[in-house]
Amino acid sequence: MPTNRDVVAFLYEMARLTTLAEESPQSFKVRAYENAAHGVEGTPSPVEVMTVAELTAIKGVGRSIAEKIREFVETGSARKLDELRGEYPPPFMELTKIPGLGPKTLKLIRRELGVENLDDLNRAIALEQLRELPGLGKTSEEKVARAIERLGLHGKDRRTPIAEALPMARSLCEQLGAIEGVESVQYCGSLRRFTETVGDIDITVATSDAAAVMGFVERHPSGVEVIGAGETKTSIVTATGIQVDVRAVEPSQFGAAILYFTGSKAHNVALRQRAISDGRLLNEYGLFEGDDLIVSETEEEVYEALGLQFIPPPLRENTGEIEAASRSSLPELITVEAIRGDLHYHTDRSGDGRSSLEQMVGAAVDRGYEYVAITDHGEDLAINGSSAEEMIAHRDAIRELGARNPGISILFGCELNIGPEGALDYDPEFRMGFDWCVASVHSHFDLPQARQTERILTALADPSVSVLGHLTGRYIGRRPGIEIDVDAVLEALSITGVALEVNGALQRLDAASEVVRKAVDAGVKLVISTDSHHTSELVRMEYGVLTAQRGWAPVSSVANALPRKEFLEWAASRRS
C-alpha cells in the first residue's frame, strides 16, 4: 500500500505535469497540488488509511485532490495521472529540467519542430531552428545549448537526480521489507554512496522466498515495463523513466552482496585484488579461501577479514579509503548523532516559509538540538525578504521565545543576499545586529567566473557574515550553479574564518562532496544545515551529513557539532 512518501511524490508529479498542461507553474491547479503535497508532508498520520473527508481536513487538500489521493492509494495510479503521463511522457518531461525552456516554450517547439525528447532538441539546436521561433532568437538558443552541456544532459547515459531517486528507493525498500520471508532490504549502488545523480536504482533483498519478491516487483504499480525477470533478479522501468533492479539473495549472503553492489567498480576491483594477494576470492557471495566460505553475513565481517577498517558507503570510490582503512586511519566522520544544532532555518516570516517560528523551534527542541539559527530572507530578496522594521519585530519575537525555552539557544539570524557586486542586505550596522548571518547567491547566475568569484570574495570580507550558504546556488539536474574559482573561495574562507555550508536539501547538496573534501584539507570550518522552510524538512540533516561524509569530513571540522557554549563563543568571535 502506498505510504505518505508515495502520495507526496504522486502530488508533486501531478504538479509538474499540470504545469505543462496549464502552461504556467503559477496556475491555480498547480499550486493546489503543491499545497496538498506540503500538507501531506507535514502530516504524521498515515494518509493511506484516511477517508476523503479525513483527507480534506489536511491543510491544502481539497475534495477533488482528496478523491485523487484515494484513487492513487487504492489502484497505484489515477486516471488523470495516466492521461497526463500519456500526453507528456518521460522523455518530454526531461526537457522541463532545462533552464530557459518554460512550459509555453516547450509546447511551442514541440508543435512547430516536433521535439519530443532531448535528441530531438539537440538536433533542432544543431540546425539552428530554435532561433527562428517567435520569442526565442540566437541568444536564447545558445543559452539552452549551454544549459544542456552544464547539466550533463548531452550524453547517452543520462542520470537521475538523487532528489528523484532516493524517495522512490526508500519507498520500495519499505514495501519490500513488508513481504513475508524478507529479513533485510538495502538500496545499493551509487545511491547508497550518495552520489548526486544515479544511473538506476539497485535494491538487494535478503529473503527465504525469492519468488514472492520477484512477483511483487513484476506487478509493482510504479513500473510501466518489465525489462528482465528471473528467479533472483527483476528489472522494471518506472513511469518517470528510472530503471529499478531488485536482487534476492540468501540471508547468509546479504553482507557480501550489499558490499559488492554498493562499491564503485574501482573500489570493488581494489578489494578483490587485496583478497587475491592473500590467496582468497571475493565476490557477491562472500570471501572464500579455496572452496571454504570465510565470511559473508555482514559487511563489517568482510572488511575485517580483509584486514581493513569498516569503510562507510559514501567513501567507497577508491580515492584513498582502502589505503587509509588498511592503516586504521580513516577519519572519525561526522554523524547525524554528533550534530547539536541547525543554523539555516526559515519560518513563515520568509515568503516561502510554511511553518511558524514556534513550530520550527519546537521541532528543533524535539530533535534535542542545543542551538538553532532563525535565518529568514533579507530585504533584497524582493518576493520573500523582510524589511529592517519587520526584522526588528522578528528579533523581539525570537528573544521572547528564547526566554521561554532556556534549554536551547535561538539565534536571531538572516540569510543575506549576495548581490552581483558582492553587496549585502541592509546597512553594515544593522547587519552586525544579527547573531548569525548566512550569505547566499540567489540571482545573476550567468555572470562570468571571475565576477562570480569576486562577488563572493567581497561578501566574505564583511564581518557580519558567519557562513557562506549553498555555494553555487545549483539545483541538481535542473539549474547549473554559478561558475567560481573554488580554490580562491576556499582560501578566502580560511583567511576570514567564515564557515562553508553543506546544504542538506536534496536538490542542492551544496557545497558538493568534492568541494567539502578540499575544504577539509584547507582547514575550512563546515556548517551542515537543512535550509528548512517547514518542520518536515528537518530530515535534510541526514542528507547534509552524508554529503559531508562523502567529502571525508571529520567531526572536528563541523562547527555545529560543537557543544553549545563552545559554539556560541566561536560564532561570536568573528563579530567581536
JSON list of C-alpha atoms in Angstrom, two decimals, residues 81 138 189 232 432 516:
[
{"chain": "A", "resi": 81, "resn": "LEU", "atom": "CA", "xyz": [-2.21, 10.98, -13.87]},
{"chain": "A", "resi": 138, "resn": "LYS", "atom": "CA", "xyz": [20.05, 33.22, -31.28]},
{"chain": "A", "resi": 189, "resn": "GLY", "atom": "CA", "xyz": [24.94, 1.28, -5.92]},
{"chain": "A", "resi": 232, "resn": "THR", "atom": "CA", "xyz": [16.59, -13.83, -8.30]},
{"chain": "A", "resi": 432, "resn": "MET", "atom": "CA", "xyz": [26.03, 43.44, 12.82]},
{"chain": "A", "resi": 516, "resn": "VAL", "atom": "CA", "xyz": [33.86, 19.56, 1.03]}
]
